[in-house]
PDB file of C-alpha atoms in Angstrom:
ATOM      1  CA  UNK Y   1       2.380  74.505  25.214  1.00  0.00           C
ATOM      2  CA  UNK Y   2       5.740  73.824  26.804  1.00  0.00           C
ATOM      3  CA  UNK Y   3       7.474  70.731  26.296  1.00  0.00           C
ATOM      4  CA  UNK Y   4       8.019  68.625  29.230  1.00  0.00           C
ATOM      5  CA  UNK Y   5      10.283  66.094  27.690  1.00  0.00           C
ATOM      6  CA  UNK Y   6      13.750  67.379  28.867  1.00  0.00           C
ATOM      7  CA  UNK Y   7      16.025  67.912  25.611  1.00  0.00           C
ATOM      8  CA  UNK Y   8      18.866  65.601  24.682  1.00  0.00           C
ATOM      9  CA  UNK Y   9      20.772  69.073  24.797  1.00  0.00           C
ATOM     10  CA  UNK Y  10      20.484  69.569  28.235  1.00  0.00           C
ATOM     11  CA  UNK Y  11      20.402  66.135  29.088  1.00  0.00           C
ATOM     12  CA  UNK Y  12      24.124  65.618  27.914  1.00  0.00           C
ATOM     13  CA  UNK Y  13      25.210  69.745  29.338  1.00  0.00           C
ATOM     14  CA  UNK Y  14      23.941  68.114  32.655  1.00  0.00           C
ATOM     15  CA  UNK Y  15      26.179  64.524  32.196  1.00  0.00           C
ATOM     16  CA  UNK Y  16      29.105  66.682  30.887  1.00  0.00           C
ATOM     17  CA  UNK Y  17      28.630  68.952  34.154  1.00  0.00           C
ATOM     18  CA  UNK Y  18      29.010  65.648  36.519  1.00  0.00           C
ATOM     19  CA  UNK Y  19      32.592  64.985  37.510  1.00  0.00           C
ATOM     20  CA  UNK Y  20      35.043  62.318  35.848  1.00  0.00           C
ATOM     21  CA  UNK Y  21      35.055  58.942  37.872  1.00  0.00           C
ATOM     22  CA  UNK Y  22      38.779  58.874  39.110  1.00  0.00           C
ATOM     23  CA  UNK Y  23      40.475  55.900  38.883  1.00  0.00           C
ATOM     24  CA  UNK Y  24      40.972  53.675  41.938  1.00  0.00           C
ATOM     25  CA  UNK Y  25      45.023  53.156  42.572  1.00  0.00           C
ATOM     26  CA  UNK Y  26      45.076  50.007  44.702  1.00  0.00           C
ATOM     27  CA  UNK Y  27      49.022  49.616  44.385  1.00  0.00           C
ATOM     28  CA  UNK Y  28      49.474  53.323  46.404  1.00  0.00           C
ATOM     29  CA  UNK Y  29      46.789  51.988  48.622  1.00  0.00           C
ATOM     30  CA  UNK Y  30      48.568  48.955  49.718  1.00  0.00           C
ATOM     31  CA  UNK Y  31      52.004  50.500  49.788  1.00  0.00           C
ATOM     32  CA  UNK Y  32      50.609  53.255  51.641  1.00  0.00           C
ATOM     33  CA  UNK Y  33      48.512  50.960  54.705  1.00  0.00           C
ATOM     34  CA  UNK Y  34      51.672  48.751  54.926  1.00  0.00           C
ATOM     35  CA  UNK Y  35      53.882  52.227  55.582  1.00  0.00           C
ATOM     36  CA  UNK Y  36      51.357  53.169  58.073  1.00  0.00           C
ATOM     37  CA  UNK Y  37      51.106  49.768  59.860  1.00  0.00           C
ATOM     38  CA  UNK Y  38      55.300  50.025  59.635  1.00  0.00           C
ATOM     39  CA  UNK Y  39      54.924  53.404  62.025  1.00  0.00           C
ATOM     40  CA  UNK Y  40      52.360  52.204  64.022  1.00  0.00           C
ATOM     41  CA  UNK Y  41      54.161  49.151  64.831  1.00  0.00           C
ATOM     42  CA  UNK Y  42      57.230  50.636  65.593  1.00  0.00           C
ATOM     43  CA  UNK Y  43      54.978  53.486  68.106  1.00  0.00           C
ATOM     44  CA  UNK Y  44      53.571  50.483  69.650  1.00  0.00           C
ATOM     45  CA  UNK Y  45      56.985  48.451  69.815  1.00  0.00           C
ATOM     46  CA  UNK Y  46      57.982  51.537  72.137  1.00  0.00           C
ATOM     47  CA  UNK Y  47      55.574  52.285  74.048  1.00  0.00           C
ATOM     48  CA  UNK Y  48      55.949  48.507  74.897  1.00  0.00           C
ATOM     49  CA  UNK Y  49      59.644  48.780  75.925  1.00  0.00           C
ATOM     50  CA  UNK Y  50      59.189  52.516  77.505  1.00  0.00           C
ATOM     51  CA  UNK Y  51      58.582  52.940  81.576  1.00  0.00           C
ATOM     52  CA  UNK Y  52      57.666  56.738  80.752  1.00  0.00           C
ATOM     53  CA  UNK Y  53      55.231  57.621  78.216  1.00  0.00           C
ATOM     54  CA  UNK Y  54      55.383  61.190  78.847  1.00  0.00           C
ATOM     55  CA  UNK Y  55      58.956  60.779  77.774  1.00  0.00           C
ATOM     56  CA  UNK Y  56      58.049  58.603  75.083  1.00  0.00           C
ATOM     57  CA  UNK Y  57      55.708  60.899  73.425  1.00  0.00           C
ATOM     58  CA  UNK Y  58      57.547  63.700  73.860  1.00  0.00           C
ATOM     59  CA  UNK Y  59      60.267  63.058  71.134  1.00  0.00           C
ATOM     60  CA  UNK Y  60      60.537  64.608  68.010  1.00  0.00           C
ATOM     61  CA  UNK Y  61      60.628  60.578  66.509  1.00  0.00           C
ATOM     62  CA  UNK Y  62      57.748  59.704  67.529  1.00  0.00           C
ATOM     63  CA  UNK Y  63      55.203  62.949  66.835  1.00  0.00           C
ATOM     64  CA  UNK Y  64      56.335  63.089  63.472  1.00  0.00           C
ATOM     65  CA  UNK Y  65      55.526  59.037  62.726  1.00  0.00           C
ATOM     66  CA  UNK Y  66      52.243  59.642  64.356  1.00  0.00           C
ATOM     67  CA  UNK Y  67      51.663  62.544  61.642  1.00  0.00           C
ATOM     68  CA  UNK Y  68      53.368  60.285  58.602  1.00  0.00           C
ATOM     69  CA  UNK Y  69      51.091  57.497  60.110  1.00  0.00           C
ATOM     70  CA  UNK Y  70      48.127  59.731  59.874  1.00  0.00           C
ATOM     71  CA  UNK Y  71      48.910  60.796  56.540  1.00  0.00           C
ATOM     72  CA  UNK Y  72      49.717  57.802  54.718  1.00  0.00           C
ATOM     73  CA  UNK Y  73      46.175  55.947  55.993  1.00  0.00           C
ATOM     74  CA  UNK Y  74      44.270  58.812  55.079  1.00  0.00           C
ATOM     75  CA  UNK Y  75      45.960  58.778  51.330  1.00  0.00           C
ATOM     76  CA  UNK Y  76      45.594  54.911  51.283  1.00  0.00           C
ATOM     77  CA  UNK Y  77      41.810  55.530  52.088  1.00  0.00           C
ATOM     78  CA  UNK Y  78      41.663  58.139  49.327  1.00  0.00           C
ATOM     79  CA  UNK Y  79      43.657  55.987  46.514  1.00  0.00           C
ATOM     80  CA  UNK Y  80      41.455  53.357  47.206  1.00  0.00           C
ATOM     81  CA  UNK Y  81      38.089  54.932  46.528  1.00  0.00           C
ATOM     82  CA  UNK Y  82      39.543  57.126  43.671  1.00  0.00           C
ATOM     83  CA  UNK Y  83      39.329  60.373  45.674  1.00  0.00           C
ATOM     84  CA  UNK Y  84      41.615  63.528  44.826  1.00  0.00           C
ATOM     85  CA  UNK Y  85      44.993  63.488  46.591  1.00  0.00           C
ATOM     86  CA  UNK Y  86      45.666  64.953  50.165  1.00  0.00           C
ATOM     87  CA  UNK Y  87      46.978  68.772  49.393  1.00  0.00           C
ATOM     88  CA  UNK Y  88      50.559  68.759  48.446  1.00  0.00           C
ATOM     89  CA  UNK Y  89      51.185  70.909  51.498  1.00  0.00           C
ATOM     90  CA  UNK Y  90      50.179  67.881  53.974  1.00  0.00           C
ATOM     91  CA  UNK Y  91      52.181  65.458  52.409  1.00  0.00           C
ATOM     92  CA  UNK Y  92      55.306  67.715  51.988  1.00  0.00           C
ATOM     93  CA  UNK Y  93      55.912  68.667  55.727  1.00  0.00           C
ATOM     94  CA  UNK Y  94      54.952  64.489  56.571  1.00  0.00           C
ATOM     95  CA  UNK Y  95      58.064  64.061  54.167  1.00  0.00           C
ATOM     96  CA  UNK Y  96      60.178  66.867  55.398  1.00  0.00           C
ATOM     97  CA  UNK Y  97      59.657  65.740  59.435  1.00  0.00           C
ATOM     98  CA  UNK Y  98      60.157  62.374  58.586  1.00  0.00           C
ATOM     99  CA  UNK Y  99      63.383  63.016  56.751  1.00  0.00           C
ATOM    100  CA  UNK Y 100      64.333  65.299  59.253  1.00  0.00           C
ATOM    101  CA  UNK Y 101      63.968  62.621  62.056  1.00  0.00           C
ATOM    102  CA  UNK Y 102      65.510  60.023  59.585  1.00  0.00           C
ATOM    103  CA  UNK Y 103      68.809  62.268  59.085  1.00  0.00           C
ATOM    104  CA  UNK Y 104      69.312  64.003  62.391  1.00  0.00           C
ATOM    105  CA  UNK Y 105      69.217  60.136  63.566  1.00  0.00           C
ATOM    106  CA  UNK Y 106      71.579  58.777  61.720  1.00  0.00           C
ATOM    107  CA  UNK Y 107      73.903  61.705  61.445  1.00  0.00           C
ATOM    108  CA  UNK Y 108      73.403  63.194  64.684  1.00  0.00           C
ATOM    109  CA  UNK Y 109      72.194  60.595  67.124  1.00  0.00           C
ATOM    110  CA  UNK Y 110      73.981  57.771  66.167  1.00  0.00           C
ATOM    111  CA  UNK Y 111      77.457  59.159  65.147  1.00  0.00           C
ATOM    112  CA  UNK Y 112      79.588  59.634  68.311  1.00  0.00           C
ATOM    113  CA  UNK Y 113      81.530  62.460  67.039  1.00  0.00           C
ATOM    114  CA  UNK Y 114      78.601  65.121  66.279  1.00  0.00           C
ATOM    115  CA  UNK Y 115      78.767  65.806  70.018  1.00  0.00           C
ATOM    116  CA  UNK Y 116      75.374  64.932  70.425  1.00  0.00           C
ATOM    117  CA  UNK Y 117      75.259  61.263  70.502  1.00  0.00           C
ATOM    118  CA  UNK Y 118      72.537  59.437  72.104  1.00  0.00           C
ATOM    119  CA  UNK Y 119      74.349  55.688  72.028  1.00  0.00           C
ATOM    120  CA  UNK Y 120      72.838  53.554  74.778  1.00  0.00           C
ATOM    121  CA  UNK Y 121      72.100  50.595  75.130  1.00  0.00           C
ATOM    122  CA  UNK Y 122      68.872  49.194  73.727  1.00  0.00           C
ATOM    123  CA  UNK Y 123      67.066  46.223  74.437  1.00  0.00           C
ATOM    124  CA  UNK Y 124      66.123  44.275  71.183  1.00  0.00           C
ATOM    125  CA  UNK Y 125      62.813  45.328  71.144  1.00  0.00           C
ATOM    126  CA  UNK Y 126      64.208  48.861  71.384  1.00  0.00           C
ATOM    127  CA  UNK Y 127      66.460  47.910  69.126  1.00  0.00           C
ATOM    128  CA  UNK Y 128      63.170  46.958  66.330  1.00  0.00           C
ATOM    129  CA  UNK Y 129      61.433  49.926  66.873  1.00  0.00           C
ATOM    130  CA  UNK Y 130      63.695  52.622  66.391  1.00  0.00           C
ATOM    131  CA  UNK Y 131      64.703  50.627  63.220  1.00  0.00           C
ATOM    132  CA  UNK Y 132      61.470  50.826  62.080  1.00  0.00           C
ATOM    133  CA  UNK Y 133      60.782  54.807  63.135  1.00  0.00           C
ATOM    134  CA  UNK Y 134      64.120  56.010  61.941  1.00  0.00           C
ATOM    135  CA  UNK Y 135      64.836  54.029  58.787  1.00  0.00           C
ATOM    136  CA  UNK Y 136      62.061  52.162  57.338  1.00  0.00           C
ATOM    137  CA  UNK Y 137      59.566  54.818  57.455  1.00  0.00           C
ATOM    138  CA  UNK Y 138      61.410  57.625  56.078  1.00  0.00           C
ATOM    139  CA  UNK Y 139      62.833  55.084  53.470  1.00  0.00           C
ATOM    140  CA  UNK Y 140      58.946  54.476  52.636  1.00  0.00           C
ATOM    141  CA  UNK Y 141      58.018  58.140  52.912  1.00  0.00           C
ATOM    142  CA  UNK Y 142      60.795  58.723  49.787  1.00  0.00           C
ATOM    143  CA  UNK Y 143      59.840  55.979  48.078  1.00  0.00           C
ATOM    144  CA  UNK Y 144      55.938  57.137  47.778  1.00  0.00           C
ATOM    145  CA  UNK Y 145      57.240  60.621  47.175  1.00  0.00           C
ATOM    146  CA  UNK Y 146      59.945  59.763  44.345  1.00  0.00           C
ATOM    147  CA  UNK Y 147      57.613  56.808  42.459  1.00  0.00           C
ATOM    148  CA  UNK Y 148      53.838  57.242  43.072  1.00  0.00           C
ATOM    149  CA  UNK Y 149      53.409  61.294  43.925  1.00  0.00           C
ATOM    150  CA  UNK Y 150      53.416  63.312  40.383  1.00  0.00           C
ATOM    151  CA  UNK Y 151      56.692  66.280  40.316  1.00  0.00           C
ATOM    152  CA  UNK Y 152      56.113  69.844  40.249  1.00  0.00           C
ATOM    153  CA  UNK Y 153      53.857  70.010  43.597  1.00  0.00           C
ATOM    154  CA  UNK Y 154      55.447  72.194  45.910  1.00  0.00           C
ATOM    155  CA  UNK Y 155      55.599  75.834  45.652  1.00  0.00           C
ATOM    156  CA  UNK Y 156      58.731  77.543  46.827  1.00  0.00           C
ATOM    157  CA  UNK Y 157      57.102  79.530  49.925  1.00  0.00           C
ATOM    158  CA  UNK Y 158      55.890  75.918  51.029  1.00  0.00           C
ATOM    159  CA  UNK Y 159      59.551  75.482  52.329  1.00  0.00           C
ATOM    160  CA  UNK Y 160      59.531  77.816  54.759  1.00  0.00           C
ATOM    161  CA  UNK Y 161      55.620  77.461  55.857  1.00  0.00           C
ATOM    162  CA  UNK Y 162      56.499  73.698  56.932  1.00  0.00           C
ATOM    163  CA  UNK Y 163      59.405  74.728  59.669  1.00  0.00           C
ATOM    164  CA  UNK Y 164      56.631  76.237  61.696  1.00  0.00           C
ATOM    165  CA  UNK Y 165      56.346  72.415  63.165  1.00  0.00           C
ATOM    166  CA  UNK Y 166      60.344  72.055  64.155  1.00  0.00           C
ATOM    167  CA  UNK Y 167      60.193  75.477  65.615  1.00  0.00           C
ATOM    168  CA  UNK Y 168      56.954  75.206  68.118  1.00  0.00           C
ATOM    169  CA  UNK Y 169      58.820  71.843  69.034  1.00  0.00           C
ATOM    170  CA  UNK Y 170      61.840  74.107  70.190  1.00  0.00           C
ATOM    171  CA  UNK Y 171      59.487  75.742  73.408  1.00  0.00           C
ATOM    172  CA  UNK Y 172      57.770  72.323  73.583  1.00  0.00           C
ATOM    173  CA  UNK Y 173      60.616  71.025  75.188  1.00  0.00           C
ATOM    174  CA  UNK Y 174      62.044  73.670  76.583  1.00  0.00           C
ATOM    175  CA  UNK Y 175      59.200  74.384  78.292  1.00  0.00           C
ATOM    176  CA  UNK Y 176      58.700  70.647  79.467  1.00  0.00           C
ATOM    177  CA  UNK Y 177      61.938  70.316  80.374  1.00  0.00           C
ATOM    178  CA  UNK Y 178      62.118  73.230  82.890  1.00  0.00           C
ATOM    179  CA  UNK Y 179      58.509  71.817  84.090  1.00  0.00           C
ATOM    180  CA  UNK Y 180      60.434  68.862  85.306  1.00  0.00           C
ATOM    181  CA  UNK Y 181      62.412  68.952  88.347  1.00  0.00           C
ATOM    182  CA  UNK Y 182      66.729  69.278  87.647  1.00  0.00           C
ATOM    183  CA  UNK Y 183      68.337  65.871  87.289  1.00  0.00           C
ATOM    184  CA  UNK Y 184      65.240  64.069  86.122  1.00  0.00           C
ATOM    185  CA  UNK Y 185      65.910  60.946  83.229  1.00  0.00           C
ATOM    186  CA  UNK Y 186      64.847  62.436  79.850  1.00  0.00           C
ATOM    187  CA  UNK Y 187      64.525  66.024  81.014  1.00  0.00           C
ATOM    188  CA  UNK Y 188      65.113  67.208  77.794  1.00  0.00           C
ATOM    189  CA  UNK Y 189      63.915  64.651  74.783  1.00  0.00           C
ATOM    190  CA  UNK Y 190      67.681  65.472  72.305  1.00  0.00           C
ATOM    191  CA  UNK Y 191      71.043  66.647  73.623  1.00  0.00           C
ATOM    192  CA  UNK Y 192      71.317  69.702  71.512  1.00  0.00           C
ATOM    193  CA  UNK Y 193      67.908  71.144  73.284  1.00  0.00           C
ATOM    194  CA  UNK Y 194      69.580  70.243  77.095  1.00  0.00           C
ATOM    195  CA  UNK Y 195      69.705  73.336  78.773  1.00  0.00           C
ATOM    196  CA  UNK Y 196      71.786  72.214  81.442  1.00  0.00           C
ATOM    197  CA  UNK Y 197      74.510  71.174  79.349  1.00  0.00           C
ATOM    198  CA  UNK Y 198      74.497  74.212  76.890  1.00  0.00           C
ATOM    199  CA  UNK Y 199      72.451  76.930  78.467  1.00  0.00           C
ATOM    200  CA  UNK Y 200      69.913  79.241  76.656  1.00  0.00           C
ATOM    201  CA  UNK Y 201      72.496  80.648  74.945  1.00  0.00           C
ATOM    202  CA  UNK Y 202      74.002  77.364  73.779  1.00  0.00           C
ATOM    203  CA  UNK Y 203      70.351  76.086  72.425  1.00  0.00           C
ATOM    204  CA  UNK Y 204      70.043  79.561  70.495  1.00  0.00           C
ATOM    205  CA  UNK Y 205      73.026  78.776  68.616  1.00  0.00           C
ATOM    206  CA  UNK Y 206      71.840  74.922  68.167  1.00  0.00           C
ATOM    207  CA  UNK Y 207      68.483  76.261  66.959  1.00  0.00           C
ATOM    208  CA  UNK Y 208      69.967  78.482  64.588  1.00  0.00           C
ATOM    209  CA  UNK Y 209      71.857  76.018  63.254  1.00  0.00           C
ATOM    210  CA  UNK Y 210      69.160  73.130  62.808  1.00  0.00           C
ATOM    211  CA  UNK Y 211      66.712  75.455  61.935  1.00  0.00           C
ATOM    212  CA  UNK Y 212      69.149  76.407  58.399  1.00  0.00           C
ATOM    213  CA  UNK Y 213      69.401  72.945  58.075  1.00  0.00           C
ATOM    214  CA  UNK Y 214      66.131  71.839  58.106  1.00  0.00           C
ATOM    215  CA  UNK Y 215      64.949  74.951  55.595  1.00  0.00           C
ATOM    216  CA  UNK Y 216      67.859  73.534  53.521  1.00  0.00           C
ATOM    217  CA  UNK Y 217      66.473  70.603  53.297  1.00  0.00           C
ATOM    218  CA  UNK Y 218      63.289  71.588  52.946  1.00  0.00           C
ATOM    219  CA  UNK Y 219      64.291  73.727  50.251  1.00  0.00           C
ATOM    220  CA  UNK Y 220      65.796  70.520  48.856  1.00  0.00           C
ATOM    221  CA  UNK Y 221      62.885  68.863  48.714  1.00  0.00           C
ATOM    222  CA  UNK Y 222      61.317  71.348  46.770  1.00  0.00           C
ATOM    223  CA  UNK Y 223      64.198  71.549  43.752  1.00  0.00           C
ATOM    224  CA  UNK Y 224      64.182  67.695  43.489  1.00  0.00           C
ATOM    225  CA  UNK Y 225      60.171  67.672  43.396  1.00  0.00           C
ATOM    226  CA  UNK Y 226      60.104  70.426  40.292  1.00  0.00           C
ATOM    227  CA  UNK Y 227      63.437  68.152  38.564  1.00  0.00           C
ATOM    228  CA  UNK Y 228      62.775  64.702  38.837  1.00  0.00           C
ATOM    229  CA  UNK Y 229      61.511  62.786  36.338  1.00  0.00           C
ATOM    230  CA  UNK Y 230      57.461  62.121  36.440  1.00  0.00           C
ATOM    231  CA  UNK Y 231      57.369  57.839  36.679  1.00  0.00           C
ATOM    232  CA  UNK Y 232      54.307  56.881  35.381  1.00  0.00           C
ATOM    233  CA  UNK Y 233      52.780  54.574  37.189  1.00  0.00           C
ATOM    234  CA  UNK Y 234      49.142  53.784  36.101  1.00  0.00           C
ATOM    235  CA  UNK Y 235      46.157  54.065  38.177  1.00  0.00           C
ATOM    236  CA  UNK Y 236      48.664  54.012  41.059  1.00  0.00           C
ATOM    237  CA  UNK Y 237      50.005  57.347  40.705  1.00  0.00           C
ATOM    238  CA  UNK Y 238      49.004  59.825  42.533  1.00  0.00           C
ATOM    239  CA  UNK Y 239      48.003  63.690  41.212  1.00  0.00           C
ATOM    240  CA  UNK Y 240      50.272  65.794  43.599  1.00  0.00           C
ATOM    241  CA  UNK Y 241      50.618  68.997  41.225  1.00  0.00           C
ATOM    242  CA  UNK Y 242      47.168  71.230  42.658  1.00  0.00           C
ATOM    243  CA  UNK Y 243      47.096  74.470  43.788  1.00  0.00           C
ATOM    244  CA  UNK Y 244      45.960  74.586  47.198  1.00  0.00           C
ATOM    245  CA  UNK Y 245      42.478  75.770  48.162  1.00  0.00           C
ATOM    246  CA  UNK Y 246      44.424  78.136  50.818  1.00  0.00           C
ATOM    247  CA  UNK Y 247      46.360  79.491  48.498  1.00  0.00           C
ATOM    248  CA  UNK Y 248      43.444  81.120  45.540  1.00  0.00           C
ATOM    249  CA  UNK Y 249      40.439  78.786  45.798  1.00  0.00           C
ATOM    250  CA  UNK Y 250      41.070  76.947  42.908  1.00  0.00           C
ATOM    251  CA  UNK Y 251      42.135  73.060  42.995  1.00  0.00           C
ATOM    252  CA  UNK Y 252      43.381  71.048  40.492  1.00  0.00           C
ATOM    253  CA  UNK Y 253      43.874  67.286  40.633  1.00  0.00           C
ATOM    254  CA  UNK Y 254      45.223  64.978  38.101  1.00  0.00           C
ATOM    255  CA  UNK Y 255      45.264  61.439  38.078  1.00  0.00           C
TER     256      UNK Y 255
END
């Protein structure tokens, strides 16, 4: 007669089969909402002060704190319920645009003698939100990185896989901007991508330049991540160091 009563054998090869609860990390959940809410706030403190949305939404600024916006609620979400971490290759290129937008502000932008300054006026509400898209969030998207993101996450072929975002941008605007009739406010979103100051020619050599930049730094980004120290930080630390489905089909999280 066969025995009906399951073994204990089996009983514990089943529990030992089920998947570890991971811990929930409510610190990295909170940090992450409030980094979010910082983006949205400053998207929604422009589109406030802006008279042309089309304009608005066509800068390089604010697409890439719509993406870090997007990628911080979703990790908040997933630190709160104890789910694994968004793949490392996500969460790099939200860093790398948001730096990128951070720096070529501030260095660029902002500094009168790059040649490319964009210094006008700006009302104080203006004045708030490109505060808050330019320095706050990328300040909170290094922060997150550097204390509650485990090192060692990013491969080196990742740092060339994530300029495929700056470079669509490139026909993006160019394309918009020859869309839109000659002497039109905003034609083209950054100085260094206005054809009628530079011509083609002029933009290929600005493109070449940024674009050696930006791998630079992307490449940056990568060194620091396998060199810095890992800050514990428990059951707020996220596991960042997986291998990405895309990349063999196996996934490995740690908490």
């Amino acid at each position: 007669m066969l025995d009906s009563t399951p073994s204990t054998t089996s009983t514990a090869s089943a529990a030992s089969a089920e998947p570890a609860a991971r811990p929930r990390r409510p610190v990295a959940a909170a940090f992450r909402t409030l980094a979010a809410l910082t983006g949205v706030t400053g998207i929604v403190l422009d589109v406030i002060a802006s008279h042309d949305l089309g304009r608005l939404f066509s800068y390089f600024t604010i697409q890439s704190n719509i993406l870090l916006a997007v990628v911080f609620a979703c990790s908040a979400h997933r630190a709160w319920t104890g789910r694994p971490a968004l793949s490392p290759r996500i969460t790099g290129a939200a860093l790398l645009y948001i730096c990128i937008t951070g720096l070529v502000f501030h260095f660029v932008l902002s500094n009168d003698s790059s040649g490319f300054a964009m210094t006008s006026h700006r009302t104080p509400l203006e004045t708030a939100a490109s505060q808050l898209l330019h320095t706050a969030t990328p300040l909170a998207a290094v922060l997150d990185w550097l204390v509650l993101t485990a090192p060692g996450a990013f491969p080196l072929r990742y740092g060339w896989q994530w300029l495929a975002y700056p470079f669509l941008y490139l026909p993006f605007a160019l394309i918009r901007g020859a869309l839109l009739a000659p002497g039109t406010d905003g034609r083209y979103p950054y100085p260094f991508l206005d054809v009628d100051l530079h011509g083609y020619a002029g933009i290929a050599t600005n493109t070449v330049v940024f674009g050696l930049a930006f791998y630079v730094l992307a490449l940056v980004l990568v060194l620091l991540d396998r060199i810095r120290p890992h800050l514990r930080v428990s059951r707020n630390r996220t596991s960042a160091k997986v291998s990405d489905r895309l990349d063999g089909g196996r996934t490995t999280n740690r908490s």
